[in-house]
CSV table of C-alpha atoms in Angstrom, one decimal:
chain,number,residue,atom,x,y,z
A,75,UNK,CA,35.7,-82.8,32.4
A,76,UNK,CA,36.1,-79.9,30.1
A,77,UNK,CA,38.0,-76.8,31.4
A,78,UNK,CA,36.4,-73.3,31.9
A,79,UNK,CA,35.1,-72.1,28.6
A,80,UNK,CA,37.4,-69.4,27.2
A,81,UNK,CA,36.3,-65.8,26.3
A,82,UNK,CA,37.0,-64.7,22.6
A,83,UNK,CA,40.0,-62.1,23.8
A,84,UNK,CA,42.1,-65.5,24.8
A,85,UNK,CA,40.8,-67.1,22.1
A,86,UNK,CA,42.5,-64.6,19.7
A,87,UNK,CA,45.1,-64.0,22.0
A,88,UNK,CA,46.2,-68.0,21.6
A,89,UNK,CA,45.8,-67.2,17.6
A,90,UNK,CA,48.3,-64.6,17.7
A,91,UNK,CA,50.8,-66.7,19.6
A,92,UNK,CA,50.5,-69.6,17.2
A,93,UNK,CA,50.6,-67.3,14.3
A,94,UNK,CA,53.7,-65.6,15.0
A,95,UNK,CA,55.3,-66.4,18.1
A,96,UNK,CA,58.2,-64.1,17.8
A,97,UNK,CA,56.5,-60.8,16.6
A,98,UNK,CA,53.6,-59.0,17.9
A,99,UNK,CA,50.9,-59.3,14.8
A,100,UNK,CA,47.7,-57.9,16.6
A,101,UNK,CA,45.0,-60.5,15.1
A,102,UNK,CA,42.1,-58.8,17.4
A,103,UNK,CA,43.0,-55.8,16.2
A,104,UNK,CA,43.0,-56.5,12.4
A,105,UNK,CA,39.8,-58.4,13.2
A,106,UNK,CA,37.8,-55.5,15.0
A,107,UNK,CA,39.0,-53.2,11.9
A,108,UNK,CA,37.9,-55.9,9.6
A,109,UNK,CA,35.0,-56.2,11.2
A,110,UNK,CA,34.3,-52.6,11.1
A,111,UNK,CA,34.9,-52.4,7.1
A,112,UNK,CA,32.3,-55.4,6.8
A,113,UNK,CA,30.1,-53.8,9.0
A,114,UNK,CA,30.1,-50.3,7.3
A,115,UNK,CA,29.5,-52.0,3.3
A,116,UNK,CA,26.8,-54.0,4.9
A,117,UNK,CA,25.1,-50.8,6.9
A,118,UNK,CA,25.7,-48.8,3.5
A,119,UNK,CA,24.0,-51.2,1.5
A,120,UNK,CA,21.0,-51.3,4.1
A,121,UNK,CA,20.8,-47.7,4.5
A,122,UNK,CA,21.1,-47.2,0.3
A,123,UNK,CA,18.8,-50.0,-0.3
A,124,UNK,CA,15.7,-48.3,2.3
A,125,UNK,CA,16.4,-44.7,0.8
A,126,UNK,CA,15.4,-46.7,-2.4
A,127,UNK,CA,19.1,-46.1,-3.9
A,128,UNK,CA,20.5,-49.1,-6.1
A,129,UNK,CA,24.5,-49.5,-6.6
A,130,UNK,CA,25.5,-49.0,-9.9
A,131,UNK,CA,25.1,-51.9,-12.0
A,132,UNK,CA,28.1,-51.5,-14.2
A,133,UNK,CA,30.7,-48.8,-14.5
A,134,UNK,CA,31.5,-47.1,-17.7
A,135,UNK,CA,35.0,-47.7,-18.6
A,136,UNK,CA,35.5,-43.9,-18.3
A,137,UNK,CA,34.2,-43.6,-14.7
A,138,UNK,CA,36.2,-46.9,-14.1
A,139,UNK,CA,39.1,-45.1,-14.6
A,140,UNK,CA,38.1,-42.2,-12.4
A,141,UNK,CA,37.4,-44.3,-9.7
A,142,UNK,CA,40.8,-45.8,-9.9
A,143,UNK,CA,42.4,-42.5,-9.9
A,144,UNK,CA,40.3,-41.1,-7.4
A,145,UNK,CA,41.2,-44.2,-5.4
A,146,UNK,CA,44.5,-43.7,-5.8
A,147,UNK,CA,44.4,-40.1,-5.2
A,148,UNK,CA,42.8,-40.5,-2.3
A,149,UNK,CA,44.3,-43.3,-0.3
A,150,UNK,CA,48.1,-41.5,-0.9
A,151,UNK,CA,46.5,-38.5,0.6
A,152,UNK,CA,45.3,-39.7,3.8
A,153,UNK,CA,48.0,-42.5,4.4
A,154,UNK,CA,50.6,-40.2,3.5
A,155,UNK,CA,50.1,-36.3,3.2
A,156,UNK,CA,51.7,-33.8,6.2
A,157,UNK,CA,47.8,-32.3,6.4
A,158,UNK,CA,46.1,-35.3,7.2
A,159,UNK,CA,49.1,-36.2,10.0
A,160,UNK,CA,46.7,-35.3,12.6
A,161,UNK,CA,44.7,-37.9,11.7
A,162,UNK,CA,47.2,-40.4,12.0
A,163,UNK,CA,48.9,-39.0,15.0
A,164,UNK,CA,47.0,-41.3,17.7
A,165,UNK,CA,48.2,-44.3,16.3
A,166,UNK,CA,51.5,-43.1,14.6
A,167,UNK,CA,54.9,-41.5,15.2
A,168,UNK,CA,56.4,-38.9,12.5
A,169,UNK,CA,59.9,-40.1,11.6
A,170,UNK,CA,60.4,-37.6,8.3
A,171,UNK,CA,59.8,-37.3,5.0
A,172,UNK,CA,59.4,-40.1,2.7
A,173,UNK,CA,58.6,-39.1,-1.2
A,174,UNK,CA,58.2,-36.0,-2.4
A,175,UNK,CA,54.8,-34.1,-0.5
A,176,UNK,CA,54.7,-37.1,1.6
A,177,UNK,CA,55.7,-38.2,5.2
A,178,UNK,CA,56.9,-41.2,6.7
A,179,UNK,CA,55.4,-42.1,10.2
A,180,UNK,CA,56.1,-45.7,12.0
A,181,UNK,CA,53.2,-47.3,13.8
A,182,UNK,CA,53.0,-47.2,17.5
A,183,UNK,CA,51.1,-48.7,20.2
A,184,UNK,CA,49.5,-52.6,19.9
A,185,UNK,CA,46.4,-53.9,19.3
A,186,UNK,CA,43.0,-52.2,18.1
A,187,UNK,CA,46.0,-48.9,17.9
A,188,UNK,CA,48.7,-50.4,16.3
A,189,UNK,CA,45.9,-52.2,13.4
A,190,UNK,CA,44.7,-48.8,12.7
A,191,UNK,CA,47.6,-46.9,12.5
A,192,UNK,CA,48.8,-50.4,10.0
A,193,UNK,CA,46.1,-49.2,8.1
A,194,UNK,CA,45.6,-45.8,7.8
A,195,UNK,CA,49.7,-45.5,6.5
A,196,UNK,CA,49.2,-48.0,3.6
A,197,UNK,CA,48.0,-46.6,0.9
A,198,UNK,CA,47.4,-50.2,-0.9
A,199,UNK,CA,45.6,-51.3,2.5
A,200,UNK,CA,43.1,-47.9,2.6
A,201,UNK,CA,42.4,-48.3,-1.2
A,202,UNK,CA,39.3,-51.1,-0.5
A,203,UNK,CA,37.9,-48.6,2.0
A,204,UNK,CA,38.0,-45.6,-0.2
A,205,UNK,CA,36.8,-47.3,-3.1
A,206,UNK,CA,33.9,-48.3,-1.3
A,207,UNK,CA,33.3,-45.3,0.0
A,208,UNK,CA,33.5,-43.4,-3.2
A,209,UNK,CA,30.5,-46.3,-4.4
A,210,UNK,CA,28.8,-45.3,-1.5
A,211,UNK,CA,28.9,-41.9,-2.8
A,212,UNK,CA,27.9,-42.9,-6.1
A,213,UNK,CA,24.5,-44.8,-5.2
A,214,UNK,CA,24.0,-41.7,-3.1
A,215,UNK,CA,24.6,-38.9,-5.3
A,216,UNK,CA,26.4,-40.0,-8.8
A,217,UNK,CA,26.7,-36.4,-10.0
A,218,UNK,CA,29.1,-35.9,-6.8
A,219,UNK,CA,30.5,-38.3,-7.2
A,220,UNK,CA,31.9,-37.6,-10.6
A,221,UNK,CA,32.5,-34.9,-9.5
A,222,UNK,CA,34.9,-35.8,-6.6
A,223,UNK,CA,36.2,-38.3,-9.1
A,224,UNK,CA,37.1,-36.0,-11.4
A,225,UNK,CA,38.7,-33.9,-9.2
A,226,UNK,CA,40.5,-36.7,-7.0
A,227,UNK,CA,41.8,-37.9,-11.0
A,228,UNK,CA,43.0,-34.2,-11.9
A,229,UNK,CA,45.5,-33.9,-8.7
A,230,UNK,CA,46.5,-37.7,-9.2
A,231,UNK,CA,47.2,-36.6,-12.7
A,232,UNK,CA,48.8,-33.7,-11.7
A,233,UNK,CA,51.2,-35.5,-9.5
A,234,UNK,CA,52.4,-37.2,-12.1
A,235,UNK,CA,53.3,-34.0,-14.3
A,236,UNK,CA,54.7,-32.9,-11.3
A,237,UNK,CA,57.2,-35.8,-11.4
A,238,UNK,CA,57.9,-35.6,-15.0
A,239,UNK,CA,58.6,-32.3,-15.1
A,240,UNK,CA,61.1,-32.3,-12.4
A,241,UNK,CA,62.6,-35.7,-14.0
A,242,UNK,CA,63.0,-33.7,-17.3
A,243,UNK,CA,64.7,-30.5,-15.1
A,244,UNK,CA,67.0,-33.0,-13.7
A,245,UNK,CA,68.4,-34.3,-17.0
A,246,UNK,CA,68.3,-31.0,-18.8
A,247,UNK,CA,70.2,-28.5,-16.3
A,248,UNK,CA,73.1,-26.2,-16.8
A,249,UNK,CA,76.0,-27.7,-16.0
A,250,UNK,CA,75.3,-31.4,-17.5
């Protein structure tokens, strides 16, 4: 005779004991944030699609490379920037600085908390949601969207100046 049925929360709950018995990998959480992401391109996609809007069929290489920097751009600044820290601060703990401009926070709490704050301090993790928000952006309005491209692009560019010119004080000061 087959036992009670189990609800989804023990289901997941067994997963994440199988999957790594010795560490605490929140499956549920990463699901419900997965879930969220899936749910947001599909509700985009609706809501574009019955305002009569049509994503972008092809990129040119130019605004390619926008996007990329903007992507970039972007997902540094709100995994890693002091100003957007009170964003993170539900689901993080400050620890110091990390890189130049940047902080370095540890994750804190479990499940549905500790997933989020996982994601919102990796920049490499946030960079599928901000691309597809900035695409979201571009089958809205594509002349903002450049726009915010171009400008994301100009500080990501910037940042690098930044670091070349400080590598280039470093090996020309007085006293070398």
């Amino acid at each position: 005779m087959p036992g009670k049925p189990r609800t989804p929360r023990e289901v997941v709950q067994e997963h994440e004991h199988r999957y790594a018995p010795d560490a605490d990998r929140p499956l549920g959480g990463y699901l419900a944030v997965l879930s969220s992401f899936g749910t947001g391109v599909v509700g985009a996609a609706l809501a574009a699609r019955c305002a009569g809007r049509r994503a972008p069929q092809d990129l040119s290489t130019r605004e390619l490379v926008l996007l990329t920097l903007a992507t970039h751009k972007l997902s540094r600044m709100v995994s890693k920037d002091a100003v957007a820290s009170p964003f993170r601060a539900p689901f993080t703990r400050y620890t110091g600085t990390s890189a130049p401009a940047e902080v370095a926070e540890e994750v804190r709490g479990k499940g549905l908390r500790h997933a989020v704050g996982e994601l919102i301090t990796c920049p490499f993790c946030l960079a599928p949601w901000v691309a597809s928000a900035l695409l979201v952006l571009r089958a809205a309005s594509p002349a903002t969207a450049r726009t915010c491209y171009s400008g994301l692009a100009a500080v990501a560019g910037s940042d690098f100046l930044q670091f070349a010119y400080a590598a280039a004080q470093e090996r020309h000061s007085p006293g070398d």
